[in-house]
XYZ file of C-alpha atoms in Angstrom:
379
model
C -32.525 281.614 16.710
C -35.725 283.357 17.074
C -39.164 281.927 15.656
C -42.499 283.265 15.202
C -45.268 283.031 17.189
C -48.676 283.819 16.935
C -49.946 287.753 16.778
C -50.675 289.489 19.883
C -52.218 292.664 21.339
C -48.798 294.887 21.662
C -48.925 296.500 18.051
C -50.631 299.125 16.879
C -51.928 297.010 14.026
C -54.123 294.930 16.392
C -55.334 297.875 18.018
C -56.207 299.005 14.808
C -58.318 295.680 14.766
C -59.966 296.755 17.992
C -61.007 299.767 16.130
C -61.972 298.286 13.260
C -64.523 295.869 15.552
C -65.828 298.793 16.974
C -67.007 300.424 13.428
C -68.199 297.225 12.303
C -70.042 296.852 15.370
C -71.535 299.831 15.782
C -73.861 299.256 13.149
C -75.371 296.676 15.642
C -75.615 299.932 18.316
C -77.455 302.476 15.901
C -80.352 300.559 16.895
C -79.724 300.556 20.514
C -77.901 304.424 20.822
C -79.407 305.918 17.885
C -82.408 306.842 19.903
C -80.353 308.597 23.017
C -78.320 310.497 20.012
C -81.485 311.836 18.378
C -82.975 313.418 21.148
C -79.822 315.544 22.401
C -79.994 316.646 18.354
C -83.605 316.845 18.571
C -83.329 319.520 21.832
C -80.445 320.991 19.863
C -82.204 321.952 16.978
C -85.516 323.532 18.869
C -83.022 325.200 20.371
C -81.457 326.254 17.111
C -78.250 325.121 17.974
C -75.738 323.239 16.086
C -74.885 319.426 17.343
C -71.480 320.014 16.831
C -70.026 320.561 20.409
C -72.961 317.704 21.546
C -71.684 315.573 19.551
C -67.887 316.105 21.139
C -69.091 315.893 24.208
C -70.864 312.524 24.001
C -67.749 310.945 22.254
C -65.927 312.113 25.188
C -68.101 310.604 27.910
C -68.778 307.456 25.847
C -64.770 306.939 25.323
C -63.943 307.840 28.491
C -66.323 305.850 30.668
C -65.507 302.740 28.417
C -61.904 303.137 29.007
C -62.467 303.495 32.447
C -64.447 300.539 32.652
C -61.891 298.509 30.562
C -59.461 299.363 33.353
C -61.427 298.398 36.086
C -61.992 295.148 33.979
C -58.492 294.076 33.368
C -57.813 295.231 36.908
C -60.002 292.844 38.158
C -58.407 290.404 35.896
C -55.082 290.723 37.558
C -56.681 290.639 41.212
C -57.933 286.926 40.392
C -55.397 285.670 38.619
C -52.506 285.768 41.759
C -50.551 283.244 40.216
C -49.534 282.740 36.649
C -51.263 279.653 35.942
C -54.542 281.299 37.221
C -53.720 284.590 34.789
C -53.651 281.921 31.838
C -56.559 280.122 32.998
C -59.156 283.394 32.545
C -57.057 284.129 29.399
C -58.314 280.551 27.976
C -61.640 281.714 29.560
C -61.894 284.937 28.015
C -60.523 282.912 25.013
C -63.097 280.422 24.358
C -65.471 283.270 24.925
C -64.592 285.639 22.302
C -64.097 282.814 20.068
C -67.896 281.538 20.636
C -69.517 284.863 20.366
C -67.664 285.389 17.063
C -69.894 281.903 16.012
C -72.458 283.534 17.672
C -72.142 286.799 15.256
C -71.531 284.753 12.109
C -75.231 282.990 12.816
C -73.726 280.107 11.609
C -75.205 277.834 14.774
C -78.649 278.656 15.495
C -77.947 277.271 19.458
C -75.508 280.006 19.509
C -78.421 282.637 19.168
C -78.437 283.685 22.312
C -75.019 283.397 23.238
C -74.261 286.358 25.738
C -74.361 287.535 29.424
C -77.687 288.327 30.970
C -77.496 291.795 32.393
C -78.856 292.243 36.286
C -82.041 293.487 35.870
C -80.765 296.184 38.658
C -78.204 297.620 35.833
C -80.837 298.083 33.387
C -83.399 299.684 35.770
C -80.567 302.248 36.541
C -79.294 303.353 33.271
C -82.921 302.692 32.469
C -83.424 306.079 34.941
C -80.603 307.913 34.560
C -80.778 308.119 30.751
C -84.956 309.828 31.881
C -83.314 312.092 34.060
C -80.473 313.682 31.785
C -80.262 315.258 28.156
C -76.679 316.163 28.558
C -74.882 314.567 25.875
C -71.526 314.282 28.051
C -73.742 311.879 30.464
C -75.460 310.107 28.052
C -71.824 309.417 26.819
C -70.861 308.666 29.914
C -73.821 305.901 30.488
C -73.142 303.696 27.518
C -70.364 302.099 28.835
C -73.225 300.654 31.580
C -75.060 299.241 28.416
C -74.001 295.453 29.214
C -76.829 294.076 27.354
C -74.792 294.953 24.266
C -73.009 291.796 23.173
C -70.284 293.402 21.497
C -69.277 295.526 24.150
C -69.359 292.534 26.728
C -66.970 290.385 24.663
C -64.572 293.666 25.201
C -65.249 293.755 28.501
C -64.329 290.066 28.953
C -60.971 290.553 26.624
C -60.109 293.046 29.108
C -60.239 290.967 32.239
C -58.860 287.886 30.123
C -55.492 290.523 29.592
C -54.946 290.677 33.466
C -53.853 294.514 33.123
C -55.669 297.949 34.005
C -53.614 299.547 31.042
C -54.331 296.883 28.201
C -57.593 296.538 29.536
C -58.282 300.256 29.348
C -56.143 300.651 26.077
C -58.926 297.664 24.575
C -61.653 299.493 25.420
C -60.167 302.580 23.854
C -59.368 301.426 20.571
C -63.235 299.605 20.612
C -64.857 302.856 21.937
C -63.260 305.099 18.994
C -64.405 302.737 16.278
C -68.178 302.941 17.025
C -67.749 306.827 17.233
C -67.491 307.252 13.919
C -71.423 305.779 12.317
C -72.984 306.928 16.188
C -72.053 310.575 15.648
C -72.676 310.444 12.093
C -75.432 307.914 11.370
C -78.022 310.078 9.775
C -75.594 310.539 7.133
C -73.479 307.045 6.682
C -76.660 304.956 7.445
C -78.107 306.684 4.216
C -75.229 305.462 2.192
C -75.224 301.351 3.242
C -77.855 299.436 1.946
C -80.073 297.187 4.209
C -78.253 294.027 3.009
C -74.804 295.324 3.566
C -74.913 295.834 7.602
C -75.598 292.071 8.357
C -72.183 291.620 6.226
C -70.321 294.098 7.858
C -71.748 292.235 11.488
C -70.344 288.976 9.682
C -66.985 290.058 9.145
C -66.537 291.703 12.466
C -67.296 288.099 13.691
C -64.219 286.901 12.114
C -62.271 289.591 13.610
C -63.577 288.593 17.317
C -62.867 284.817 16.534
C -59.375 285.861 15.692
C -58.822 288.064 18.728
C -60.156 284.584 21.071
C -57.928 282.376 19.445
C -55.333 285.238 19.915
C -56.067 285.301 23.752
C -56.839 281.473 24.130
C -52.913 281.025 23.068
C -51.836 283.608 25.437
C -53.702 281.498 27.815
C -52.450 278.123 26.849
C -48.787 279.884 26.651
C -48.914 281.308 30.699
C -50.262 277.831 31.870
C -47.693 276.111 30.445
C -49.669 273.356 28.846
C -47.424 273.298 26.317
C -50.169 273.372 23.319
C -49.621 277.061 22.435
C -48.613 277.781 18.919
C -45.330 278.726 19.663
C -44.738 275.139 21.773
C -46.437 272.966 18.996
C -44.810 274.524 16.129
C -41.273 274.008 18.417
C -42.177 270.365 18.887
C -42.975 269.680 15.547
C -39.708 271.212 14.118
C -37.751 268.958 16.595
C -39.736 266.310 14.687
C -38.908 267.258 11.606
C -35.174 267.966 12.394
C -33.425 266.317 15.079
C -31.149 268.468 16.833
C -28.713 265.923 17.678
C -25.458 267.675 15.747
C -26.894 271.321 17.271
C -26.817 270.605 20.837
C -24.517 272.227 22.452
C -21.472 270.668 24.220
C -20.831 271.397 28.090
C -19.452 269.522 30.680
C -20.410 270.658 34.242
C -22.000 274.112 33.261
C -24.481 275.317 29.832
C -24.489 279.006 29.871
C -26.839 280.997 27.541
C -27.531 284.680 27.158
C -29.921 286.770 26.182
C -31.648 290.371 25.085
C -34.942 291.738 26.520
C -36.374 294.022 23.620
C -39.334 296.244 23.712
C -41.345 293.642 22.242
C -39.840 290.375 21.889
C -36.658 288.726 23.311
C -33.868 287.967 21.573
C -32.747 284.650 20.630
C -36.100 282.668 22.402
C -35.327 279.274 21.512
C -32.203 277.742 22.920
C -30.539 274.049 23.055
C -29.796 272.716 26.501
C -28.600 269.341 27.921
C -30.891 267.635 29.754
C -29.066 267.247 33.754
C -26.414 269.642 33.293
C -26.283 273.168 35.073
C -27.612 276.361 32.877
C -26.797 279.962 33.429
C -29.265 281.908 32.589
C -27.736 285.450 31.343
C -30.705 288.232 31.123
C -29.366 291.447 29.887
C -32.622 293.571 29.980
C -32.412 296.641 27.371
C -35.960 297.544 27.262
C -38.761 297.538 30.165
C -42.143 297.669 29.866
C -45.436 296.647 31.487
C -45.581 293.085 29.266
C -42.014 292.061 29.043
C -41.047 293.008 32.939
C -41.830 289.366 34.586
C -40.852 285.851 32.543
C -42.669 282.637 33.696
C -41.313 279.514 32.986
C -44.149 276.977 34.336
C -42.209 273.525 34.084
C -39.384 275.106 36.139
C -41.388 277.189 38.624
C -39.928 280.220 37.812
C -41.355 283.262 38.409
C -38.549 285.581 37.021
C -38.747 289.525 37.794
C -37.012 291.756 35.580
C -34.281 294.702 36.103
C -32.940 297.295 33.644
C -29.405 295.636 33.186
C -27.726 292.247 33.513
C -29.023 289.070 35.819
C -28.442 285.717 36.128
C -30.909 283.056 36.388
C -30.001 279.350 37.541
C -31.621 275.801 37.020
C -31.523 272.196 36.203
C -33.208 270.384 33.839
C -34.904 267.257 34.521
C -36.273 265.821 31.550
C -35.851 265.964 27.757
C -38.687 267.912 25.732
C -39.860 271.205 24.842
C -40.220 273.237 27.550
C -42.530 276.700 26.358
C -41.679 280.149 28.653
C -43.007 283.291 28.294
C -43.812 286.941 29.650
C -46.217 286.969 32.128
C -48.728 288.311 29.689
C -48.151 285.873 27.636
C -47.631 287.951 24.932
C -43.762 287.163 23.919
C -43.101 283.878 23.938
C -39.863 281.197 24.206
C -38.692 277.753 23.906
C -36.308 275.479 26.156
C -35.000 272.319 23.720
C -33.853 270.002 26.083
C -31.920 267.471 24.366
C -30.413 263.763 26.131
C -26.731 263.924 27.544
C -24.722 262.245 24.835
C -23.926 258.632 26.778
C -20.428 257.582 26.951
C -19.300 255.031 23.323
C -19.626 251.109 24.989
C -16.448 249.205 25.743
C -15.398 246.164 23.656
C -16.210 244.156 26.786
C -19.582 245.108 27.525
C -22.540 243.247 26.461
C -24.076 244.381 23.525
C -27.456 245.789 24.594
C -31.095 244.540 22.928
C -32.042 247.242 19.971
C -35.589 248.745 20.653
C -37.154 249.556 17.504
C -36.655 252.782 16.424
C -40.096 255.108 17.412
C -41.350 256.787 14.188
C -41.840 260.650 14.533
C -45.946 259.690 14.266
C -45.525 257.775 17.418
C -43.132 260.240 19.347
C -45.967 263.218 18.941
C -48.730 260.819 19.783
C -46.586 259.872 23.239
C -45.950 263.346 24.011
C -49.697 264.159 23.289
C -50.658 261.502 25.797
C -47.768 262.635 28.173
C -49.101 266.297 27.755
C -52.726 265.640 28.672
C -52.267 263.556 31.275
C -50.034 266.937 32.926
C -52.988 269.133 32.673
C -55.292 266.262 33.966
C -52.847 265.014 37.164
């Protein structure tokens, strides 16, 4: 049986959300680009030229060199994260990052004010004289991506090394770089129609949107590590809670075998039943490959599984009764291990009847396993 998990950054619709942080944003950028913008039109005019072609050109340069930088980003991302609980731990980073400078854009917390990275004064000094030295539009395109002092576009920059991938990282940057086109090609025009009380709204509800995006990447994060507080994990535990499996779990003697489907973008079932002890078979018939669903993790097991088109088998033991949470290495699609107690054997008529523990309420199981959980990710 499949269950939901928390969004991620595979569908278009999120992507669309990237976009839609970039418009919103770029209302922030008018301020900082509008200048650069005005005086390729300015030379245009004198020139008695129309912008139109400038104005193509510096959308190409700007998309391009953040898409290139996104890339290099998300490349570094993967470089430093050489194991998988290292790729989760700069996804809970990245995470906690986006999540703060969302605060940070809702002013709600006046501490949070000044809540970004300093940019090396050696950056600044060079854009500083390469922006002097060129009126090309295409360059000047090509040059904002080098604006780090822009706090929007350094919470991108950060998602993209938090997604441990040159292609989502570039494919971030993308979507973010198309959405402030729009306003920065146009502004003369849309500025006219917003009113000055509107824009600090529009900042507002783009902070939402990067608050959602951290807490989208902190689960990834929390999912990789295996610290078994991901949504996907916590909702599992809490359903075991709720409804025992004991009837469910499957019977098996010397050998549990389960199977299943790798899909484009989700695998199919991801929760399964297993006896705690006894042998599983893992059967992994892989119908559809791609860059996020091509390695599983499974961090209580050690696995590290790499994925083929077609069937494989995966084999392991386990220990100790729980949820156990598994994943892509991307964290992106997740799964759940319910390891259940062997049934014990019914008592003879001569044995001695054993002392009853009191039963533990379902209160007191979560708060064990919440104390059994922490002390994991503390030991």
């Amino acid at each position: 049986m499949d269950h939901a998990g928390m969004p991620d950054l595979t569908g278009d619709l999120n992507f669309g959300l990237l976009f839609l942080i970039g418009f919103l944003t770029s209302f922030h950028c008018v301020g900082m680009c509008g200048p650069l913008i005005l005086g390729y039109i300015a030379k245009n005019a004198k020139a008695g030229q129309h912008s139109h072609t400038a104005h193509l050109l510096y959308g190409v340069g700007k998309t391009l060199s953040y898409t290139s930088i996104g890339a290099l980003f998300g490349a570094f991302g993967a470089i430093v994260a050489f194991t998988p609980f290292t790729q989760g731990a700069i996804g809970v980073a990245a995470g906690c990052f986006l999540i703060l400078f969302g605060v940070h854009m809702l002013e709600i917390f006046p501490a949070l004010h000044h809540f970004q990275f300093k940019t090396p004064g050696f950056v600044m000094r060079f854009v500083g004289k390469e922006y002097r030295k060129h009126s090309n539009p295409f360059v000047i395109g090509l040059l904002n991506g080098l604006m780090i002092i822009c706090g929007p576009l350094q919470a991108m920059y950060v998602m993209a090394a938090g997604s441990g991938s040159w292609s989502q990282g570039a494919a971030i940057l993308f979507s973010f770089g198309l959405g402030t086109l729009p306003l920065l090609m146009g502004f003369g025009f849309l500025t006219s129609l917003l009113s000055a009380n509107l824009t600090p709204k529009l900042l507002k509800a783009s902070g939402v949107i990067v608050m959602a995006l951290g807490l989208i990447m902190l689960n990834r994060g929390l999912s990789v590590t295996g610290s078994g507080w991901d949504f996907n994990t916590v909702v599992a535990r809490v359903s075991l809670e709720l409804a025992p499996t004991g009837s469910e779990s499957p019977s098996c003697d010397n050998e549990q075998t389960i199977h299943m489907e790798v899909l484009k973008s989700r695998f199919a079932p991801n929760k399964f039943t297993l006896r705690k002890g006894i042998p599983v078979k893992w059967v992994i018939d892989v119908k559809e490959l791609n860059e996020c669903n091509k390695e599983i993790v499974v961090p209580d097991y050690g696995l590290d599984i790499k994925l083929q088109k077609g069937s494989q088998v995966v084999e392991f033991t386990p220990k100790e009764a729980g949820v156990v949470p598994w994943s892509c290495w991307m964290g992106m699609i997740p799964g759940t291990f319910i390891v259940v107690e062997e049934t014990s054997p019914p008592a003879t008529e001569t044995a001695a009847p054993a002392a009853v523990a009191p039963e533990e309420t379902a209160a007191q199981r979560l708060l064990r396993q919440f104390r059994e959980q922490w002390q994991k990710v503390l030991g």
